[in-house]
PDB file of C-alpha atoms in Angstrom:
ATOM      1  CA  UNK N  22       0.000   0.000   0.000  1.00  0.00           C
ATOM      2  CA  UNK N  23       2.813   2.405   0.832  1.00  0.00           C
ATOM      3  CA  UNK N  24       4.665   1.539  -2.375  1.00  0.00           C
ATOM      4  CA  UNK N  25       1.508   2.050  -4.390  1.00  0.00           C
ATOM      5  CA  UNK N  26       0.834   5.415  -2.792  1.00  0.00           C
ATOM      6  CA  UNK N  27       4.412   6.528  -3.456  1.00  0.00           C
ATOM      7  CA  UNK N  28       4.240   5.322  -7.073  1.00  0.00           C
ATOM      8  CA  UNK N  29       1.034   7.307  -7.577  1.00  0.00           C
ATOM      9  CA  UNK N  30       2.946  10.461  -6.617  1.00  0.00           C
ATOM     10  CA  UNK N  31       5.963   9.736  -8.815  1.00  0.00           C
ATOM     11  CA  UNK N  32       5.778  13.209 -10.351  1.00  0.00           C
ATOM     12  CA  UNK N  33       6.691  14.792  -7.010  1.00  0.00           C
ATOM     13  CA  UNK N  34       8.596  11.974  -5.284  1.00  0.00           C
ATOM     14  CA  UNK N  35      10.566  10.502  -8.184  1.00  0.00           C
ATOM     15  CA  UNK N  36      12.057   7.052  -7.655  1.00  0.00           C
ATOM     16  CA  UNK N  37      11.564   7.084  -3.896  1.00  0.00           C
ATOM     17  CA  UNK N  38      13.167   4.351  -1.810  1.00  0.00           C
ATOM     18  CA  UNK N  39      11.198   2.484   0.829  1.00  0.00           C
ATOM     19  CA  UNK N  40      13.853   1.284   3.277  1.00  0.00           C
ATOM     20  CA  UNK N  41      12.379  -0.981   5.957  1.00  0.00           C
ATOM     21  CA  UNK N  42      13.656  -0.226   9.473  1.00  0.00           C
ATOM     22  CA  UNK N  43      15.326  -3.518  10.363  1.00  0.00           C
ATOM     23  CA  UNK N  44      15.116  -2.748  14.091  1.00  0.00           C
ATOM     24  CA  UNK N  45      11.327  -3.191  13.807  1.00  0.00           C
ATOM     25  CA  UNK N  46      11.670  -6.851  12.801  1.00  0.00           C
ATOM     26  CA  UNK N  47      14.976  -8.493  11.877  1.00  0.00           C
ATOM     27  CA  UNK N  48      13.460 -11.882  10.954  1.00  0.00           C
ATOM     28  CA  UNK N  49      15.240 -13.022   7.791  1.00  0.00           C
ATOM     29  CA  UNK N  50      12.057 -14.300   6.167  1.00  0.00           C
ATOM     30  CA  UNK N  51      10.370 -10.938   6.707  1.00  0.00           C
ATOM     31  CA  UNK N  52      13.391  -9.102   5.332  1.00  0.00           C
ATOM     32  CA  UNK N  53      13.634 -11.444   2.347  1.00  0.00           C
ATOM     33  CA  UNK N  54       9.943 -10.960   1.536  1.00  0.00           C
ATOM     34  CA  UNK N  55      10.339  -7.187   1.595  1.00  0.00           C
ATOM     35  CA  UNK N  56      13.540  -7.404  -0.459  1.00  0.00           C
ATOM     36  CA  UNK N  57      11.712  -9.379  -3.151  1.00  0.00           C
ATOM     37  CA  UNK N  58       9.135  -6.588  -3.256  1.00  0.00           C
ATOM     38  CA  UNK N  59      11.929  -4.094  -3.947  1.00  0.00           C
ATOM     39  CA  UNK N  60      12.381  -2.613  -0.484  1.00  0.00           C
ATOM     40  CA  UNK N  61      15.668  -1.407   0.898  1.00  0.00           C
ATOM     41  CA  UNK N  62      16.765  -1.419   4.535  1.00  0.00           C
ATOM     42  CA  UNK N  63      17.344   1.200   7.205  1.00  0.00           C
ATOM     43  CA  UNK N  64      19.990  -0.172   9.564  1.00  0.00           C
ATOM     44  CA  UNK N  65      21.676   0.947  12.783  1.00  0.00           C
ATOM     45  CA  UNK N  66      24.472  -1.616  13.190  1.00  0.00           C
ATOM     46  CA  UNK N  67      26.825  -3.847  11.220  1.00  0.00           C
ATOM     47  CA  UNK N  68      24.738  -6.819  12.313  1.00  0.00           C
ATOM     48  CA  UNK N  69      21.613  -5.312  10.783  1.00  0.00           C
ATOM     49  CA  UNK N  70      23.491  -4.536   7.565  1.00  0.00           C
ATOM     50  CA  UNK N  71      24.662  -8.155   7.371  1.00  0.00           C
ATOM     51  CA  UNK N  72      21.130  -9.453   7.957  1.00  0.00           C
ATOM     52  CA  UNK N  73      19.760  -7.194   5.230  1.00  0.00           C
ATOM     53  CA  UNK N  74      22.410  -8.407   2.786  1.00  0.00           C
ATOM     54  CA  UNK N  75      21.739 -12.043   3.712  1.00  0.00           C
ATOM     55  CA  UNK N  76      18.042 -11.476   3.059  1.00  0.00           C
ATOM     56  CA  UNK N  77      18.779 -10.204  -0.441  1.00  0.00           C
ATOM     57  CA  UNK N  78      18.722  -6.435   0.010  1.00  0.00           C
ATOM     58  CA  UNK N  79      21.445  -4.990  -2.257  1.00  0.00           C
ATOM     59  CA  UNK N  80      24.020  -2.738  -0.606  1.00  0.00           C
ATOM     60  CA  UNK N  81      22.870   0.097  -2.846  1.00  0.00           C
ATOM     61  CA  UNK N  82      19.515   0.083  -1.053  1.00  0.00           C
ATOM     62  CA  UNK N  83      20.882   0.032   2.497  1.00  0.00           C
ATOM     63  CA  UNK N  84      20.960   3.183   4.637  1.00  0.00           C
ATOM     64  CA  UNK N  85      23.235   3.153   7.700  1.00  0.00           C
ATOM     65  CA  UNK N  86      21.858   5.337  10.481  1.00  0.00           C
ATOM     66  CA  UNK N  87      22.218   5.479  14.262  1.00  0.00           C
ATOM     67  CA  UNK N  88      24.156   7.381  16.897  1.00  0.00           C
ATOM     68  CA  UNK N  89      26.385   4.528  18.055  1.00  0.00           C
ATOM     69  CA  UNK N  90      28.382   3.657  14.931  1.00  0.00           C
ATOM     70  CA  UNK N  91      31.874   2.362  15.663  1.00  0.00           C
ATOM     71  CA  UNK N  92      34.855   2.872  13.357  1.00  0.00           C
ATOM     72  CA  UNK N  93      34.736  -0.848  12.545  1.00  0.00           C
ATOM     73  CA  UNK N  94      31.090  -0.583  11.526  1.00  0.00           C
ATOM     74  CA  UNK N  95      31.760   2.523   9.461  1.00  0.00           C
ATOM     75  CA  UNK N  96      34.619   0.725   7.698  1.00  0.00           C
ATOM     76  CA  UNK N  97      32.343  -2.225   6.933  1.00  0.00           C
ATOM     77  CA  UNK N  98      29.602   0.027   5.543  1.00  0.00           C
ATOM     78  CA  UNK N  99      32.111   1.941   3.428  1.00  0.00           C
ATOM     79  CA  UNK N 100      33.686  -1.288   2.203  1.00  0.00           C
ATOM     80  CA  UNK N 101      30.467  -2.833   0.909  1.00  0.00           C
ATOM     81  CA  UNK N 102      29.209   0.429  -0.573  1.00  0.00           C
ATOM     82  CA  UNK N 103      25.938   1.106   1.228  1.00  0.00           C
ATOM     83  CA  UNK N 104      23.599   3.624  -0.360  1.00  0.00           C
ATOM     84  CA  UNK N 105      24.403   6.290   2.217  1.00  0.00           C
ATOM     85  CA  UNK N 106      25.597   6.822   5.750  1.00  0.00           C
ATOM     86  CA  UNK N 107      23.505   9.206   7.820  1.00  0.00           C
ATOM     87  CA  UNK N 108      25.947  11.276   9.872  1.00  0.00           C
ATOM     88  CA  UNK N 109      24.705  12.174  13.356  1.00  0.00           C
ATOM     89  CA  UNK N 110      27.374  14.562  14.667  1.00  0.00           C
ATOM     90  CA  UNK N 111      30.525  16.534  13.801  1.00  0.00           C
ATOM     91  CA  UNK N 112      32.626  13.950  15.636  1.00  0.00           C
ATOM     92  CA  UNK N 113      31.123  11.147  13.568  1.00  0.00           C
ATOM     93  CA  UNK N 114      31.878  13.045  10.356  1.00  0.00           C
ATOM     94  CA  UNK N 115      35.514  13.382  11.398  1.00  0.00           C
ATOM     95  CA  UNK N 116      35.742   9.645  12.142  1.00  0.00           C
ATOM     96  CA  UNK N 117      34.032   8.728   8.870  1.00  0.00           C
ATOM     97  CA  UNK N 118      36.387  10.946   6.867  1.00  0.00           C
ATOM     98  CA  UNK N 119      39.360   9.184   8.468  1.00  0.00           C
ATOM     99  CA  UNK N 120      37.862   5.743   7.813  1.00  0.00           C
ATOM    100  CA  UNK N 121      37.043   6.591   4.195  1.00  0.00           C
ATOM    101  CA  UNK N 122      40.499   8.032   3.567  1.00  0.00           C
ATOM    102  CA  UNK N 123      42.096   4.836   4.880  1.00  0.00           C
ATOM    103  CA  UNK N 124      39.830   2.764   2.641  1.00  0.00           C
ATOM    104  CA  UNK N 125      40.422   4.916  -0.422  1.00  0.00           C
ATOM    105  CA  UNK N 126      36.662   5.326  -0.813  1.00  0.00           C
ATOM    106  CA  UNK N 127      34.251   8.252  -1.080  1.00  0.00           C
ATOM    107  CA  UNK N 128      30.941   7.215   0.510  1.00  0.00           C
ATOM    108  CA  UNK N 129      27.692   9.072  -0.041  1.00  0.00           C
ATOM    109  CA  UNK N 130      26.457  10.656   3.170  1.00  0.00           C
ATOM    110  CA  UNK N 131      23.465  12.561   4.475  1.00  0.00           C
ATOM    111  CA  UNK N 132      23.493  14.868   7.472  1.00  0.00           C
ATOM    112  CA  UNK N 133      20.801  13.960  10.007  1.00  0.00           C
ATOM    113  CA  UNK N 134      18.993  17.077  11.135  1.00  0.00           C
ATOM    114  CA  UNK N 135      17.415  17.535  14.543  1.00  0.00           C
ATOM    115  CA  UNK N 136      14.529  19.847  13.577  1.00  0.00           C
ATOM    116  CA  UNK N 137      13.549  20.568  17.203  1.00  0.00           C
ATOM    117  CA  UNK N 138      10.225  18.949  16.382  1.00  0.00           C
ATOM    118  CA  UNK N 139       9.519  15.891  18.495  1.00  0.00           C
ATOM    119  CA  UNK N 140       6.555  13.582  18.001  1.00  0.00           C
ATOM    120  CA  UNK N 141       5.471  10.081  18.884  1.00  0.00           C
ATOM    121  CA  UNK N 142       3.319   7.922  21.059  1.00  0.00           C
ATOM    122  CA  UNK N 143       5.613   8.241  24.088  1.00  0.00           C
ATOM    123  CA  UNK N 144       8.431  10.519  25.257  1.00  0.00           C
ATOM    124  CA  UNK N 145      10.913   7.629  25.033  1.00  0.00           C
ATOM    125  CA  UNK N 146      10.302   7.192  21.286  1.00  0.00           C
ATOM    126  CA  UNK N 147      10.516  10.878  20.393  1.00  0.00           C
ATOM    127  CA  UNK N 148      13.767  11.506  18.510  1.00  0.00           C
ATOM    128  CA  UNK N 149      13.488  14.958  16.924  1.00  0.00           C
ATOM    129  CA  UNK N 150      12.920  17.213  19.937  1.00  0.00           C
ATOM    130  CA  UNK N 151      15.353  19.890  21.057  1.00  0.00           C
ATOM    131  CA  UNK N 152      16.652  17.812  23.953  1.00  0.00           C
ATOM    132  CA  UNK N 153      16.964  14.541  22.037  1.00  0.00           C
ATOM    133  CA  UNK N 154      20.394  13.110  21.289  1.00  0.00           C
ATOM    134  CA  UNK N 155      19.708  12.357  17.630  1.00  0.00           C
ATOM    135  CA  UNK N 156      20.982  14.481  14.766  1.00  0.00           C
ATOM    136  CA  UNK N 157      22.428  17.970  14.429  1.00  0.00           C
ATOM    137  CA  UNK N 158      20.523  21.272  14.927  1.00  0.00           C
ATOM    138  CA  UNK N 159      19.555  22.876  11.611  1.00  0.00           C
ATOM    139  CA  UNK N 160      22.014  25.787  11.695  1.00  0.00           C
ATOM    140  CA  UNK N 161      24.883  23.483  12.653  1.00  0.00           C
ATOM    141  CA  UNK N 162      23.782  20.909  10.086  1.00  0.00           C
ATOM    142  CA  UNK N 163      24.230  23.340   7.211  1.00  0.00           C
ATOM    143  CA  UNK N 164      27.718  24.235   8.374  1.00  0.00           C
ATOM    144  CA  UNK N 165      28.499  20.536   8.741  1.00  0.00           C
ATOM    145  CA  UNK N 166      27.188  19.878   5.220  1.00  0.00           C
ATOM    146  CA  UNK N 167      29.535  22.518   3.842  1.00  0.00           C
ATOM    147  CA  UNK N 168      32.455  21.022   5.776  1.00  0.00           C
ATOM    148  CA  UNK N 169      31.659  17.596   4.353  1.00  0.00           C
ATOM    149  CA  UNK N 170      31.484  19.038   0.841  1.00  0.00           C
ATOM    150  CA  UNK N 171      34.982  20.463   1.302  1.00  0.00           C
ATOM    151  CA  UNK N 172      36.406  17.009   2.064  1.00  0.00           C
ATOM    152  CA  UNK N 173      37.621  14.797  -0.798  1.00  0.00           C
ATOM    153  CA  UNK N 174      36.785  11.693   1.240  1.00  0.00           C
ATOM    154  CA  UNK N 175      32.987  11.932   1.579  1.00  0.00           C
ATOM    155  CA  UNK N 176      30.215  12.954  -0.799  1.00  0.00           C
ATOM    156  CA  UNK N 177      27.303  14.763   0.869  1.00  0.00           C
ATOM    157  CA  UNK N 178      24.153  14.028  -1.115  1.00  0.00           C
ATOM    158  CA  UNK N 179      21.344  15.058   1.183  1.00  0.00           C
ATOM    159  CA  UNK N 180      19.641  15.619   4.509  1.00  0.00           C
ATOM    160  CA  UNK N 181      17.855  13.194   6.809  1.00  0.00           C
ATOM    161  CA  UNK N 182      15.499  13.381   9.754  1.00  0.00           C
ATOM    162  CA  UNK N 183      13.465  11.040  11.937  1.00  0.00           C
ATOM    163  CA  UNK N 184      11.393  12.704  14.643  1.00  0.00           C
ATOM    164  CA  UNK N 185       9.775   9.786  16.449  1.00  0.00           C
ATOM    165  CA  UNK N 186       7.598   6.679  16.316  1.00  0.00           C
ATOM    166  CA  UNK N 187       3.878   5.987  16.574  1.00  0.00           C
ATOM    167  CA  UNK N 188       3.039   9.406  15.120  1.00  0.00           C
ATOM    168  CA  UNK N 189      -0.695   9.795  14.503  1.00  0.00           C
ATOM    169  CA  UNK N 190      -0.781  13.476  13.476  1.00  0.00           C
ATOM    170  CA  UNK N 191       0.840  14.563  10.214  1.00  0.00           C
ATOM    171  CA  UNK N 192       1.438  18.157  11.377  1.00  0.00           C
ATOM    172  CA  UNK N 193       4.847  17.596  13.040  1.00  0.00           C
ATOM    173  CA  UNK N 194       6.029  15.490  10.111  1.00  0.00           C
ATOM    174  CA  UNK N 195       4.993  18.196   7.661  1.00  0.00           C
ATOM    175  CA  UNK N 196       6.802  20.843   9.705  1.00  0.00           C
ATOM    176  CA  UNK N 197       9.987  18.748   9.704  1.00  0.00           C
ATOM    177  CA  UNK N 198       9.763  18.098   5.966  1.00  0.00           C
ATOM    178  CA  UNK N 199       9.196  21.801   5.275  1.00  0.00           C
ATOM    179  CA  UNK N 200      12.346  22.560   7.259  1.00  0.00           C
ATOM    180  CA  UNK N 201      14.344  20.085   5.145  1.00  0.00           C
ATOM    181  CA  UNK N 202      12.984  21.723   1.998  1.00  0.00           C
ATOM    182  CA  UNK N 203      13.992  25.177   3.236  1.00  0.00           C
ATOM    183  CA  UNK N 204      17.460  23.900   4.165  1.00  0.00           C
ATOM    184  CA  UNK N 205      17.809  22.323   0.725  1.00  0.00           C
ATOM    185  CA  UNK N 206      17.026  25.635  -0.953  1.00  0.00           C
ATOM    186  CA  UNK N 207      19.533  27.431   1.291  1.00  0.00           C
ATOM    187  CA  UNK N 208      22.316  24.917   0.675  1.00  0.00           C
ATOM    188  CA  UNK N 209      21.733  25.043  -3.074  1.00  0.00           C
ATOM    189  CA  UNK N 210      21.841  28.817  -2.886  1.00  0.00           C
ATOM    190  CA  UNK N 211      25.310  28.439  -1.396  1.00  0.00           C
ATOM    191  CA  UNK N 212      26.413  26.350  -4.365  1.00  0.00           C
ATOM    192  CA  UNK N 213      26.089  22.946  -2.673  1.00  0.00           C
ATOM    193  CA  UNK N 214      24.376  19.985  -4.314  1.00  0.00           C
ATOM    194  CA  UNK N 215      21.454  18.303  -2.516  1.00  0.00           C
ATOM    195  CA  UNK N 216      19.843  15.395  -4.350  1.00  0.00           C
ATOM    196  CA  UNK N 217      18.234  13.268  -1.605  1.00  0.00           C
ATOM    197  CA  UNK N 218      15.998  13.728   1.421  1.00  0.00           C
ATOM    198  CA  UNK N 219      15.702  10.864   3.896  1.00  0.00           C
ATOM    199  CA  UNK N 220      12.356  11.457   5.618  1.00  0.00           C
ATOM    200  CA  UNK N 221      12.590   8.735   8.232  1.00  0.00           C
ATOM    201  CA  UNK N 222       9.598   6.753   9.425  1.00  0.00           C
ATOM    202  CA  UNK N 223       7.374   6.863  12.443  1.00  0.00           C
ATOM    203  CA  UNK N 224       3.836   6.782  11.076  1.00  0.00           C
ATOM    204  CA  UNK N 225       1.764   5.097  13.781  1.00  0.00           C
ATOM    205  CA  UNK N 226       0.052   1.728  13.851  1.00  0.00           C
ATOM    206  CA  UNK N 227      -3.475   1.645  15.323  1.00  0.00           C
ATOM    207  CA  UNK N 228      -3.094  -1.116  17.895  1.00  0.00           C
ATOM    208  CA  UNK N 229      -6.252  -2.317  19.670  1.00  0.00           C
ATOM    209  CA  UNK N 230      -7.568   0.540  21.759  1.00  0.00           C
ATOM    210  CA  UNK N 231      -4.987   2.963  20.414  1.00  0.00           C
ATOM    211  CA  UNK N 232      -5.486   6.315  18.756  1.00  0.00           C
ATOM    212  CA  UNK N 233      -6.401   6.312  15.056  1.00  0.00           C
ATOM    213  CA  UNK N 234      -3.451   6.961  12.795  1.00  0.00           C
ATOM    214  CA  UNK N 235      -3.183   9.114   9.700  1.00  0.00           C
ATOM    215  CA  UNK N 236      -3.717   7.185   6.491  1.00  0.00           C
ATOM    216  CA  UNK N 237      -0.832   6.140   4.293  1.00  0.00           C
ATOM    217  CA  UNK N 238      -2.433   7.947   1.368  1.00  0.00           C
ATOM    218  CA  UNK N 239      -2.655  11.221   3.319  1.00  0.00           C
ATOM    219  CA  UNK N 240       0.944  10.806   4.532  1.00  0.00           C
ATOM    220  CA  UNK N 241       2.303  10.323   1.016  1.00  0.00           C
ATOM    221  CA  UNK N 242       0.116  13.111  -0.409  1.00  0.00           C
ATOM    222  CA  UNK N 243       1.422  15.516   2.229  1.00  0.00           C
ATOM    223  CA  UNK N 244       5.011  14.538   1.469  1.00  0.00           C
ATOM    224  CA  UNK N 245       4.479  14.945  -2.263  1.00  0.00           C
ATOM    225  CA  UNK N 246       2.973  18.388  -1.710  1.00  0.00           C
ATOM    226  CA  UNK N 247       5.935  19.512   0.396  1.00  0.00           C
ATOM    227  CA  UNK N 248       8.537  18.172  -2.029  1.00  0.00           C
ATOM    228  CA  UNK N 249       6.772  19.129  -5.261  1.00  0.00           C
ATOM    229  CA  UNK N 250       9.206  20.734  -7.699  1.00  0.00           C
ATOM    230  CA  UNK N 251      12.216  20.319  -5.403  1.00  0.00           C
ATOM    231  CA  UNK N 252      13.833  17.654  -7.573  1.00  0.00           C
ATOM    232  CA  UNK N 253      15.119  15.338  -4.868  1.00  0.00           C
ATOM    233  CA  UNK N 254      14.943  11.574  -4.413  1.00  0.00           C
ATOM    234  CA  UNK N 255      13.005  10.751  -1.265  1.00  0.00           C
ATOM    235  CA  UNK N 256      13.558   7.847   1.100  1.00  0.00           C
ATOM    236  CA  UNK N 257      11.017   6.539   3.598  1.00  0.00           C
ATOM    237  CA  UNK N 258      12.019   4.342   6.554  1.00  0.00           C
ATOM    238  CA  UNK N 259       8.848   2.629   7.793  1.00  0.00           C
ATOM    239  CA  UNK N 260       9.149  -0.043  10.458  1.00  0.00           C
ATOM    240  CA  UNK N 261       6.166  -1.444  12.322  1.00  0.00           C
ATOM    241  CA  UNK N 262       3.866   0.201   9.738  1.00  0.00           C
ATOM    242  CA  UNK N 263       4.930  -2.501   7.251  1.00  0.00           C
TER     243      UNK N 263
END
């Protein structure tokens, strides 16, 4: 259903990638089924990358996210050529540049933005608020993007965000996506190339007795409206929704 809704908005979303969040269910049969349907994988560890590969997800459809990446994991991701590495901090960018230089590779990266917009079904699954440890504040993220662009060892291709899980109201998601659009325009105005936006996941599942969630069709329509005419490739990272 999500793939169909995205395909129906191809004019605005282009060849969007649906990258299943492996942390939601790492069962190999589940991953293999999704891989056969053309899905990619959103991963937060070397182990999750290996499981995605074993299930048949090509490296070019694997996104490596997460705040706890080790140098060994970064080296593995660089070595197999994942689609992109979502950088969570200035310190991580420095470590990735060193790893990539040692490997003689130039990985594609996105800078994860903390939009100061938190949402979700519980405070413990909110990841985009001002006090959350995930991502880089918007003003710092643009400076970090420029620093990455000045390095010959990484290739910044876009911005990423993920503001929480079990989100039932599209308003915070739309606000975060609008911020990414504005940042894209600003970065391009500074002569920097931005070709991808990783929009994260988090759309809620209506468990028994839970609050009703926004529909997939409304979610995709909102995203298409925000990104219309921007000319970027979008990525979605649904987990329990799938």
